[in-house]
CSV table of C-alpha atoms in Angstrom, one decimal:
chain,number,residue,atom,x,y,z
A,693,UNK,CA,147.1,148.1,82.9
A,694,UNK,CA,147.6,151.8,82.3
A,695,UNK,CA,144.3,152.6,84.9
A,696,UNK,CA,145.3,150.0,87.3
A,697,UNK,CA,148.5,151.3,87.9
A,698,UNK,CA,146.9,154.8,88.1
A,699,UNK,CA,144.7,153.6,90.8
A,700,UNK,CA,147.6,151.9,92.5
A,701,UNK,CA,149.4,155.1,92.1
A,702,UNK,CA,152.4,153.3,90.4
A,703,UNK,CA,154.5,154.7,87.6
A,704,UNK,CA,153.3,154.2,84.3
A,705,UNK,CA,155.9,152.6,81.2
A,706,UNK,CA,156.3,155.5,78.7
A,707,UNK,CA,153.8,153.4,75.8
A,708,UNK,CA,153.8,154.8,72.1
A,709,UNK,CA,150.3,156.6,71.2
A,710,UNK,CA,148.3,154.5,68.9
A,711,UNK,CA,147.4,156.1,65.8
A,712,UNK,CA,146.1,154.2,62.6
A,713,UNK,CA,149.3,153.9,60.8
A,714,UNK,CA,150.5,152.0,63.9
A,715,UNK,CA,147.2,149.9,64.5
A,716,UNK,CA,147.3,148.6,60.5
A,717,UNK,CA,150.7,147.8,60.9
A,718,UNK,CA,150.5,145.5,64.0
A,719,UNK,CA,147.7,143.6,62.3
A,720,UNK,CA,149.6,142.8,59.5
A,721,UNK,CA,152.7,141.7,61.1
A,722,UNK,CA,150.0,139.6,63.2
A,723,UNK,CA,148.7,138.5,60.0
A,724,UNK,CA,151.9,137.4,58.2
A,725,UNK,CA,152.7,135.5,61.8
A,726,UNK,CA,149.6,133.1,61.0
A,727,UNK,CA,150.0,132.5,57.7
A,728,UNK,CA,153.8,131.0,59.1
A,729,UNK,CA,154.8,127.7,59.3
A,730,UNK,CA,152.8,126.0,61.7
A,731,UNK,CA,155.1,124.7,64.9
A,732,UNK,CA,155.0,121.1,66.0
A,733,UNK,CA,152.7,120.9,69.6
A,734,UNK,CA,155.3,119.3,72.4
A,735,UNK,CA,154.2,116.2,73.0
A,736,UNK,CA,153.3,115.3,69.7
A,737,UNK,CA,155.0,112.8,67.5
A,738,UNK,CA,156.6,114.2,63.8
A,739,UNK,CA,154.7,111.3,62.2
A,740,UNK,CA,151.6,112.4,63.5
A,741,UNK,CA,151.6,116.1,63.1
A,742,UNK,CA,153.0,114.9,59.8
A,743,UNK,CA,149.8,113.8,58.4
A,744,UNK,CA,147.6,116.9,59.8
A,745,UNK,CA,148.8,118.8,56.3
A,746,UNK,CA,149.6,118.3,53.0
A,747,UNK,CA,152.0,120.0,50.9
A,748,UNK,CA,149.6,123.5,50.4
A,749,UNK,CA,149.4,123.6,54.0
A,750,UNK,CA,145.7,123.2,54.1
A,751,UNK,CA,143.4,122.9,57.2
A,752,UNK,CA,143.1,119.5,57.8
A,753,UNK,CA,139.3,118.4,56.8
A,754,UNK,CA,136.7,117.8,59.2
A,755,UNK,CA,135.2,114.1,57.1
A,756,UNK,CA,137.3,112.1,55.6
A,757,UNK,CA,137.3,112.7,51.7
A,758,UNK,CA,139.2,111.3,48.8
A,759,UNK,CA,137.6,113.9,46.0
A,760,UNK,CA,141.5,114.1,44.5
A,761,UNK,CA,141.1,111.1,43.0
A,762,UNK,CA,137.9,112.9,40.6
A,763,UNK,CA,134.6,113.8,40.5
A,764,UNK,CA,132.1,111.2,42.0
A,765,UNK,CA,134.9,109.3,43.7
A,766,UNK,CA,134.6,108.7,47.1
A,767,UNK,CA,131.8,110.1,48.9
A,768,UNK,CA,131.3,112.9,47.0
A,769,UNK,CA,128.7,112.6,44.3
A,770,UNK,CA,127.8,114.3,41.2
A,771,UNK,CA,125.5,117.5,41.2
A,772,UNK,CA,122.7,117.3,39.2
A,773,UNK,CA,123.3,119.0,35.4
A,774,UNK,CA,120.6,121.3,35.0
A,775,UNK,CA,119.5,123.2,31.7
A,776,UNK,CA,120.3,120.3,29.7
A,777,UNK,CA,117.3,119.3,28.9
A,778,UNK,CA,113.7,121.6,27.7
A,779,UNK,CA,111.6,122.0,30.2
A,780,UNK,CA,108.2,120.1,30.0
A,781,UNK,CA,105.4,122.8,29.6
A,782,UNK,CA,102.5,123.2,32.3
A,783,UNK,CA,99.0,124.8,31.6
A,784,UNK,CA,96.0,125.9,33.5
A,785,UNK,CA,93.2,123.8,32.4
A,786,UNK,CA,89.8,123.4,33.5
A,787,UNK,CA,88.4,120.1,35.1
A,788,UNK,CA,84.9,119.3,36.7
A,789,UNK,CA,83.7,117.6,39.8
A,790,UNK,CA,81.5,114.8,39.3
A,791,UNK,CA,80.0,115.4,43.1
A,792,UNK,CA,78.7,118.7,42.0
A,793,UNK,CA,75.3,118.7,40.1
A,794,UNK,CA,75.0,122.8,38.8
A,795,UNK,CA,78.3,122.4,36.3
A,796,UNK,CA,80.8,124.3,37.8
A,797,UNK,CA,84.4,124.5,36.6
A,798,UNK,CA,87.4,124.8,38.1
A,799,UNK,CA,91.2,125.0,36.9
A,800,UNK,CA,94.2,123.6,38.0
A,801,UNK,CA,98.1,123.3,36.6
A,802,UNK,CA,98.4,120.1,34.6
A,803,UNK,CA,101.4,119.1,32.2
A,804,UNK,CA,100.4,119.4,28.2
A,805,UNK,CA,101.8,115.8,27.7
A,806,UNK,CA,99.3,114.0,30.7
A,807,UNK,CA,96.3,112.7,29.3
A,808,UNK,CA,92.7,114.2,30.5
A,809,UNK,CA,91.7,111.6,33.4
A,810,UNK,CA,88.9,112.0,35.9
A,811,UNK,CA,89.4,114.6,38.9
A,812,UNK,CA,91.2,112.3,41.3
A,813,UNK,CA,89.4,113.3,44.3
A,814,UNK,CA,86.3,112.3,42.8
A,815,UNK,CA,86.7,108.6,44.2
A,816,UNK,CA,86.2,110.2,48.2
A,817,UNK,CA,82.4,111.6,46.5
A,818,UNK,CA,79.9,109.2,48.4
A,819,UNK,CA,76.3,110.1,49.0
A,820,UNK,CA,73.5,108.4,51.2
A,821,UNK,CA,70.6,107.0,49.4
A,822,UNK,CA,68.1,109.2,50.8
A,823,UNK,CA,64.7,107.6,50.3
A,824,UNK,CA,61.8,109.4,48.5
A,825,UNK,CA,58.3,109.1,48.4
A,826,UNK,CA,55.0,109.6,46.3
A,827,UNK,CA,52.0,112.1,47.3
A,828,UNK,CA,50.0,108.5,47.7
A,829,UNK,CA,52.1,106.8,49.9
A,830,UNK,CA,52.5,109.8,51.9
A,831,UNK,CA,48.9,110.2,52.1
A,832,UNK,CA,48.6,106.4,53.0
A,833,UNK,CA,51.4,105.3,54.8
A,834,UNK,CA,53.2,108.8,56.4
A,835,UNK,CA,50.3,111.2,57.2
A,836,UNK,CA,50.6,112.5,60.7
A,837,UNK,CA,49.1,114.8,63.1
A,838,UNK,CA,49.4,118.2,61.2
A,839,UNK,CA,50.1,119.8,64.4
A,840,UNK,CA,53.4,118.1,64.4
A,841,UNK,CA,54.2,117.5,60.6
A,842,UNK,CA,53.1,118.0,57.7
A,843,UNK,CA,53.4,117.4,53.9
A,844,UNK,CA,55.7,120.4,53.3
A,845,UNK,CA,57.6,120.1,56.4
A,846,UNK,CA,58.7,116.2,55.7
A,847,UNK,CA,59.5,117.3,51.9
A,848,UNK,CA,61.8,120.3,53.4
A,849,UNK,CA,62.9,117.6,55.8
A,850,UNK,CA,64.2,115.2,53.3
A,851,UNK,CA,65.5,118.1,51.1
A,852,UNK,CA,67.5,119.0,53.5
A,853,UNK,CA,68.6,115.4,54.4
A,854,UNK,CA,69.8,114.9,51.0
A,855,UNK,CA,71.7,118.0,50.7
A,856,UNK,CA,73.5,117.8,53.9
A,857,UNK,CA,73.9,113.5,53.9
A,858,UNK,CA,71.6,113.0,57.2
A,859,UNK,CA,74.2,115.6,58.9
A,860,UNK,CA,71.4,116.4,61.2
A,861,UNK,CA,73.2,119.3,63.0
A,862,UNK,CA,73.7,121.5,59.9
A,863,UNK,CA,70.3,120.4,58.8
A,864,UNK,CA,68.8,121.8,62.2
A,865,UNK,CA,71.1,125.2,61.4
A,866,UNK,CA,69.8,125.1,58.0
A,867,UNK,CA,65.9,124.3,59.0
A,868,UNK,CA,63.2,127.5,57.7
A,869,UNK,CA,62.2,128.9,60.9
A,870,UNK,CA,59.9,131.4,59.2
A,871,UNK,CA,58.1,129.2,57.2
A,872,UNK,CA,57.9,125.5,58.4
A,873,UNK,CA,58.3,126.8,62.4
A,874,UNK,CA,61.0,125.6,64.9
A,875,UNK,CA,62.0,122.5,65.1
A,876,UNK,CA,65.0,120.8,67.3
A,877,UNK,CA,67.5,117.9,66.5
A,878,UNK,CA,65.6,115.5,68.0
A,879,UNK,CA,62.1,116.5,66.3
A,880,UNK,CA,64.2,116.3,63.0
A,881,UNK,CA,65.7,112.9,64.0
A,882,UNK,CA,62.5,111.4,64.9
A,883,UNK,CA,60.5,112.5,62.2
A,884,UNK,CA,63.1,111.0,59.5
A,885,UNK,CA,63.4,107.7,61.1
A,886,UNK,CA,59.9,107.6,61.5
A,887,UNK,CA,59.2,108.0,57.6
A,888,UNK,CA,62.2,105.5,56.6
A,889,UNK,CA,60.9,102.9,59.1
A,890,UNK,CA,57.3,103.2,57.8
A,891,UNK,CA,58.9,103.1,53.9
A,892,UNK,CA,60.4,99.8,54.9
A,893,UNK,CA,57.0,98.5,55.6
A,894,UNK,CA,55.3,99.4,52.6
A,895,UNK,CA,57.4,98.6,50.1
A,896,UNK,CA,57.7,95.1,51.7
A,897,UNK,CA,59.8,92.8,53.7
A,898,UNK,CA,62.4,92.2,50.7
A,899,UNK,CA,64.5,95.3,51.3
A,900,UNK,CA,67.8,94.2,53.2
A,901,UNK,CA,68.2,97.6,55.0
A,902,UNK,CA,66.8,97.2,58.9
A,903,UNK,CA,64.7,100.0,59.9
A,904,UNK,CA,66.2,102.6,62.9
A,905,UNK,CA,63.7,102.9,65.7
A,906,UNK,CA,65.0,106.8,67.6
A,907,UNK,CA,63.9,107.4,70.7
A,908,UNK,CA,63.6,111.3,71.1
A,909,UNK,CA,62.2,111.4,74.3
A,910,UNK,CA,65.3,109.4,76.2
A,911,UNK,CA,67.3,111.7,74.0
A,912,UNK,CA,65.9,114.5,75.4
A,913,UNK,CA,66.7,113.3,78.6
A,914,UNK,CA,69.9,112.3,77.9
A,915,UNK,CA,71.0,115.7,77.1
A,916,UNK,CA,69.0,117.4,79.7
A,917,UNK,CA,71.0,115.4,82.0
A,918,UNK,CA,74.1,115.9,80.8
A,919,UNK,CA,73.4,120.1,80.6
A,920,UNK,CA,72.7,119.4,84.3
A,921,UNK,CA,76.2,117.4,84.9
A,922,UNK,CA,78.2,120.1,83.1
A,923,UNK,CA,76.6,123.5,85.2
A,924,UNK,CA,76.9,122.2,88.4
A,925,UNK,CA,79.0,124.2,90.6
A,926,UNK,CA,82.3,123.3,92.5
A,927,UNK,CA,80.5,123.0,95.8
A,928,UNK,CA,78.3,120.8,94.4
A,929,UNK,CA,80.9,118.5,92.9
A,930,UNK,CA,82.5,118.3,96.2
A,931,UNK,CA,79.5,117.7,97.7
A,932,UNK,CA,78.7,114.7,95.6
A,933,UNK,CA,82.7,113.2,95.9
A,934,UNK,CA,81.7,113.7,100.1
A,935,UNK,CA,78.9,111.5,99.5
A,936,UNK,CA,80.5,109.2,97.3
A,937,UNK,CA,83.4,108.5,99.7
A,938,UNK,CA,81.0,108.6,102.5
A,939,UNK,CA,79.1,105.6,100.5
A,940,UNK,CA,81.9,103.4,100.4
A,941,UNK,CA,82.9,103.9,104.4
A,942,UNK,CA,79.4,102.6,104.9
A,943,UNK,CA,79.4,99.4,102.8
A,944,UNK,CA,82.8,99.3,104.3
A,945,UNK,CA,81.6,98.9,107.4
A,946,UNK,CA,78.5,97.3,106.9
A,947,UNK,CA,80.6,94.1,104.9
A,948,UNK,CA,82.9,94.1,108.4
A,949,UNK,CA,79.1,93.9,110.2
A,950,UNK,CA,78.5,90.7,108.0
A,951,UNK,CA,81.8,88.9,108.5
A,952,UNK,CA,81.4,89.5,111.9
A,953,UNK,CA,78.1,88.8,112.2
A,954,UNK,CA,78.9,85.5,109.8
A,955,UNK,CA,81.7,84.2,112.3
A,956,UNK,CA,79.5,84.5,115.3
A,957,UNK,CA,76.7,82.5,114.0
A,958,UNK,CA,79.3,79.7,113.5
A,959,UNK,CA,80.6,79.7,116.7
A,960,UNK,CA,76.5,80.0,118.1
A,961,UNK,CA,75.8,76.9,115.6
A,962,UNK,CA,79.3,74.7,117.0
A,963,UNK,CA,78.1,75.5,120.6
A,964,UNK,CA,74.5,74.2,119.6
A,965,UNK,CA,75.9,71.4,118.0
A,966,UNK,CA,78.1,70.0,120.5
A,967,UNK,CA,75.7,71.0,123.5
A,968,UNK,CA,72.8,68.8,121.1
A,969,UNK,CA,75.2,66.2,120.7
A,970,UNK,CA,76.4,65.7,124.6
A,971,UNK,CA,72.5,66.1,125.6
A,972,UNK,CA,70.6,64.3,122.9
A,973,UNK,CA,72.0,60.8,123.3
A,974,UNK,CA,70.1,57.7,122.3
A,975,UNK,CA,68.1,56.2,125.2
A,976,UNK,CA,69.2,53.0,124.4
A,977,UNK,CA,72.8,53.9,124.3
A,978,UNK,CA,72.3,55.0,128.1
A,979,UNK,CA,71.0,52.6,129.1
A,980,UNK,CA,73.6,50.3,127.8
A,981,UNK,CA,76.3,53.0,129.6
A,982,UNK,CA,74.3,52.3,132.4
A,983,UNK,CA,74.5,48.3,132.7
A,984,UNK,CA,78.4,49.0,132.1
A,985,UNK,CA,78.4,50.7,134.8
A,986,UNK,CA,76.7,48.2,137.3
A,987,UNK,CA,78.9,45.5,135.7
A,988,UNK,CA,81.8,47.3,136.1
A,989,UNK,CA,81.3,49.2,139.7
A,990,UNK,CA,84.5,47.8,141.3
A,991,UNK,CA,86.4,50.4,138.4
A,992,UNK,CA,87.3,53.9,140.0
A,993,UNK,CA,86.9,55.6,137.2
A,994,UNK,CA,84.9,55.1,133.4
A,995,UNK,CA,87.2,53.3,130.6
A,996,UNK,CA,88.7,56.0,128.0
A,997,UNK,CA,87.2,53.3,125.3
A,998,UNK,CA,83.4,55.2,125.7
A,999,UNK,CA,85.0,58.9,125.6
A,1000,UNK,CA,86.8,58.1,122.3
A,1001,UNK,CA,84.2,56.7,120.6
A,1002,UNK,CA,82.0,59.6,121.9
A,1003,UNK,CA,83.8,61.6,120.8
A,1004,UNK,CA,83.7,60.0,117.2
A,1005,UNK,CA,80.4,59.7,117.3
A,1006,UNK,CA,80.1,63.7,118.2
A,1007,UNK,CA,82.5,65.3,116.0
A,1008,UNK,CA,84.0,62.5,114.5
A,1009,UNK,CA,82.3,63.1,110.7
A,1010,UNK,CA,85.7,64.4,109.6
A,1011,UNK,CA,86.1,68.4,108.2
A,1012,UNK,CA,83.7,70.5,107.5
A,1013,UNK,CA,84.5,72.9,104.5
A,1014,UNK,CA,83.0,76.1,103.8
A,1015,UNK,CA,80.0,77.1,101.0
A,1016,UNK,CA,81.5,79.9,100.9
A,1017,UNK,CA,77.9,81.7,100.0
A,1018,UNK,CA,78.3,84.9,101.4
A,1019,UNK,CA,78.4,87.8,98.7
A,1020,UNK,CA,81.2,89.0,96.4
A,1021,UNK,CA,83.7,87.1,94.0
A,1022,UNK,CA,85.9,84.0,95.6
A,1023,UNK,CA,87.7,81.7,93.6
A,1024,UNK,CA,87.4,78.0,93.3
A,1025,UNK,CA,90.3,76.9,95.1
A,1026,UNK,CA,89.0,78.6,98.1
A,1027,UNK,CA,86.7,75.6,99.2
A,1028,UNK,CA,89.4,73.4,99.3
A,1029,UNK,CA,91.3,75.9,102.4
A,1030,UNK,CA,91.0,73.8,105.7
A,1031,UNK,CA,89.0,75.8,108.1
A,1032,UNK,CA,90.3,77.8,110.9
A,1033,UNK,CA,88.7,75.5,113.8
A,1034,UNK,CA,91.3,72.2,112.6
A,1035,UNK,CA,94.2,72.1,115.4
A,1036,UNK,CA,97.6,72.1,114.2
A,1037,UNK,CA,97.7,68.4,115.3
A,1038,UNK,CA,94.8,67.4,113.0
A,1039,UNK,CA,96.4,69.6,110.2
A,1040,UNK,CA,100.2,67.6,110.6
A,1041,UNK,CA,98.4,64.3,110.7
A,1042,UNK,CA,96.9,64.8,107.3
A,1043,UNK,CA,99.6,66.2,105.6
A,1044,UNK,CA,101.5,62.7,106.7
A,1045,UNK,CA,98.3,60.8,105.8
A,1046,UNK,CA,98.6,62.8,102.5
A,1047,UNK,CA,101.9,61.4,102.3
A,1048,UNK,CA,101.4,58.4,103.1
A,1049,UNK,CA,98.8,57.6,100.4
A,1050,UNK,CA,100.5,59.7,97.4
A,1051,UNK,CA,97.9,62.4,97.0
A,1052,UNK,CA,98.5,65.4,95.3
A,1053,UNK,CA,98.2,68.5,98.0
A,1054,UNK,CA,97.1,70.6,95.9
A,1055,UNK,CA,95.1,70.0,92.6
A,1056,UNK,CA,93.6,71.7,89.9
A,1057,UNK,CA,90.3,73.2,91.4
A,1058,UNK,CA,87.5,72.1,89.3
A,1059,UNK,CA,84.2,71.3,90.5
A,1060,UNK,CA,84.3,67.8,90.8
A,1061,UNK,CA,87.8,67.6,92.1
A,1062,UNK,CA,87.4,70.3,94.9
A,1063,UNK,CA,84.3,67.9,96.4
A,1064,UNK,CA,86.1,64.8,95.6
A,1065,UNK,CA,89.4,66.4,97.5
A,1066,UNK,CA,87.3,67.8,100.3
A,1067,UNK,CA,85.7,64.4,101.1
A,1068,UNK,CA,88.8,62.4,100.7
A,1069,UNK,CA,90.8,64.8,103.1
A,1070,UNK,CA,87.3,64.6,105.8
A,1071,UNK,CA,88.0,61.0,105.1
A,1072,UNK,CA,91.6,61.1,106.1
A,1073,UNK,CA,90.6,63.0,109.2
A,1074,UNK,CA,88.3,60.5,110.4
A,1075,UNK,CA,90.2,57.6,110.0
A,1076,UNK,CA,93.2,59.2,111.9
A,1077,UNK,CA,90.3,59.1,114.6
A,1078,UNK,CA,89.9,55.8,114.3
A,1079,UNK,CA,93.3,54.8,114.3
A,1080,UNK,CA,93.4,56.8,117.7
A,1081,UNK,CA,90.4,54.9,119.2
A,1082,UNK,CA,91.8,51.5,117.7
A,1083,UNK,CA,95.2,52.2,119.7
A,1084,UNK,CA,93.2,53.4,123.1
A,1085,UNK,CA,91.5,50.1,123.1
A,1086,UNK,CA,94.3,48.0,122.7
A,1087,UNK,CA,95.9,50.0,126.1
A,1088,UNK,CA,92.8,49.9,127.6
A,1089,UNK,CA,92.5,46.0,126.8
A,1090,UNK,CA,96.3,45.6,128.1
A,1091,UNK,CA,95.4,47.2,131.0
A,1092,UNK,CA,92.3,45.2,132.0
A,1093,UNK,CA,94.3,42.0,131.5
A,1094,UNK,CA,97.1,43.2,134.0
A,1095,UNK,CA,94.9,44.6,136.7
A,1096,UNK,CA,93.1,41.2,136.5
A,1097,UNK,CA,95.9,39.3,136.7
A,1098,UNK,CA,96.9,41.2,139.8
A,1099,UNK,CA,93.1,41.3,141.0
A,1100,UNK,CA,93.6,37.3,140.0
A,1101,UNK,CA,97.2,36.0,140.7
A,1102,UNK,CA,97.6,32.3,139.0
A,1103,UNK,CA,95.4,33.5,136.1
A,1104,UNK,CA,95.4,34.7,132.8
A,1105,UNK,CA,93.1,36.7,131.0
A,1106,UNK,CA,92.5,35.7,127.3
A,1107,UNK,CA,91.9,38.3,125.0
A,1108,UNK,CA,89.9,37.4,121.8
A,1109,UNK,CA,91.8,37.5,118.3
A,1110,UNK,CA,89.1,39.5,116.7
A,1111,UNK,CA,89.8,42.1,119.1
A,1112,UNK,CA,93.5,42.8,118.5
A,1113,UNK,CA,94.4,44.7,115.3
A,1114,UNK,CA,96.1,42.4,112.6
A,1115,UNK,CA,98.6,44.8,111.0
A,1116,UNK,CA,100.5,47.5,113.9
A,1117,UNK,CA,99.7,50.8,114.7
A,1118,UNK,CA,101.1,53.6,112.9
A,1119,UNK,CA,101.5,56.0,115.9
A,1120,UNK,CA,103.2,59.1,113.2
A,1121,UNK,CA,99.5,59.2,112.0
A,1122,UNK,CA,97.6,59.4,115.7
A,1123,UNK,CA,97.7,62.6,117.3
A,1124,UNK,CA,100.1,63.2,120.2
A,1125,UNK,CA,96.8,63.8,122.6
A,1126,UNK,CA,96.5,59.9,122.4
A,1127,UNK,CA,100.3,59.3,123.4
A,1128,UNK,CA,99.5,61.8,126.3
A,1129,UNK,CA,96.5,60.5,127.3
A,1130,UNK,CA,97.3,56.9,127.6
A,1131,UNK,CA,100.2,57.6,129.5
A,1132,UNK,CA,98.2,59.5,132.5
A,1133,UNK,CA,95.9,56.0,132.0
């Protein structure tokens, strides 16, 4: 405060110099303060601060402990009594490796009182059987070009197999360059196989072991390819990911080619079909249409009873569902989706004729059921058309008889029995085209 008052160019309080005398006595008179009776906080209740000391005056502790009561009460436990018993000696003894063949010792601490047991790591010492040979089945069975191999080269080879357990990598580091000439992983590989697969031959068709057949040459390849994979450059891997995504734009575009192409033959083959159908009637049927129509010349206008049943006849074979043969993966339950050419009039009909006959809409889509379904559905269809024909001749047969009653007054018209429908109609399963049409008749 001293230099702020100096700045603010205030009067300075005359304050004693501090000297050491005075320094040491102000911290012991701040010292004996602390070790004072502790006041009460405001606010807190005499019970409380209470039981925050006991009668030294002690810190209260951080756990609660109950060690007063004596040792190993509470949650205090005894220590451990050292020194009261000896020691158990320990000496450096010698042990061997069974996995090592030139007798080599080694030392290691062990207690005096543990008996001598095997070295315990000697239960992870596994070897290959490495298969030998004699001079005469080498001469019979394994001689080779000598260009390639010979007898010296396939005894360092096996050596080496034996010493390094068929780890052909350290064998290849490990190979004689000088004397027996360079040879690669693959050469080493082939050779070996080569000499265990003939072995298995000769000695006879009662060894269990299967014989390895290596293929150096698509090994060779294999890693040539690979070399080539890992140098090529950053331009060339973009390159390659250009290609690639340039690739799948094409078949892309070449599947929406298909589709398209795909829905365009149907529509070609629906126009072909119905044009076939409207030109390529039976002769006999026109000529039957055609003594109708003398017979009946006094009508204005054709009955409604040949366009329905034309029309039956046309495209009256009920739904045709989808192969669906076109490429790629499609499920099962996919042949039973109604194609997109059903009206929604045809699709409400048989949903009620679903209804009406307690059919599960949707099945399990096996095989068998997806056809059965399919046809039963194309079934429905058709006889909804029928039902709609049925009804169109009854109106049409009213009709006649009230426009020859008119034509004729004083007489009736009779119309057979076999001719009118013994249960009713059910108009909720005829489509509303029907309704329509037979009121403009």
């Amino acid at each position: 405060m001293a230099d702020v008052r100096d700045i603010l160019d205030m009067e300075r309080a005359n304050t004693p110099e501090v000297t050491r005398e005075s320094f040491l006595v102000q911290k012991r008179r701040n010292f004996e303060k602390a070790k004072g009776v502790s006041k009460r906080p405001e606010g807190m209740h005499r019970e409380v601060f209470a039981l925050l000391y006991n009668d030294n005056k002690d810190a209260p502790p951080l756990l609660p402990t109950d060690t007063a009561l004596g040792i190993g009460a509470g949650y205090k436990q005894a220590k451990a009594r050292l020194g009261m018993k000896k020691v158990r000696k320990w000496e450096w003894a010698p042990f061997n490796n069974p996995a090592r063949t030139d007798g080599a010792v080694f030392h290691h601490w062990r207690r005096t009182t543990d008996d001598q047991k095997d070295y315990p790591f000697a239960k992870f010492n596994k070897q290959l059987q490495i298969p030998s040979y004699t001079m005469t089945e080498y001469n019979t069975h394994l001689r080779t070009n000598v260009q390639k191999w010979n007898k010296a080269q396939t005894d360092h080879l096996f050596d080496l197999a034996k010493r390094f357990d068929l780890r052909f990598i350290v064998m290849a580091d490990r190979w004689d360059r000088a004397q027996h000439g360079v040879k690669s992983v693959e050469d080493l590989k082939e050779r070996y196989y080569e000499v265990v697969g003939l072995l298995a031959k000769a000695k006879g068709p009662n060894i269990e072991k299967k014989s390895f057949a290596f293929d150096a040459e698509h090994e060779r390849k294999r890693k040539d390819q690979l070399k080539k994979l890992f140098e090529r450059t950053t331009q060339q891997v973009e390159e390659e990911q250009m290609l690639l995504n340039e690739l799948k734009k094409i078949e892309a575009r070449k599947k929406e080619r298909e589709r398209k192409t795909q829905d365009l033959q149907k529509l070609i083959s629906q126009a072909d079909q119905q044009s076939d159908a409207a030109t390529n009637v039976p002769s006999a049927r026109k000529y039957e249409k055609k003594l109708v129509k003398k017979k009946l010349h006094h009508q204005p206008r054709p009955s409604k009873v040949d366009s329905v049943v034309n029309a039956i006849e046309i495209g009256g074979s009920g739904i045709k569902f989808s192969d669906l043969r076109g490429s790629g993966v499609s499920l099962r339950s996919q042949k039973m989706k109604l194609p997109a050419n059903i009206g929604q009039r045809k699709v409400k009909a048989l949903e009620q004729a679903i209804q009406e006959f307690k059919v599960d809409p949707s099945p399990p889509p096996t095989e068998e059921i997806c056809n059965a379904f399919n046809e039963l559905r194309s079934d429905m269809v058709l006889l909804c058309e029928l039902r709609t024909a049925l009804s169109t001749c009854v109106y049409e047969l009213e009709s006649l008889k009230h426009q020859y009653e008119a034509a004729c007054p004083g007489k009736t018209l009779n119309i057979p029995p076999s001719l009118i429908p013994a249960e009713p109609i059910k108009q909720e399963l005829i489509e509303p085209s029907t309704s329509s049409a037979n009121a403009n008749t």
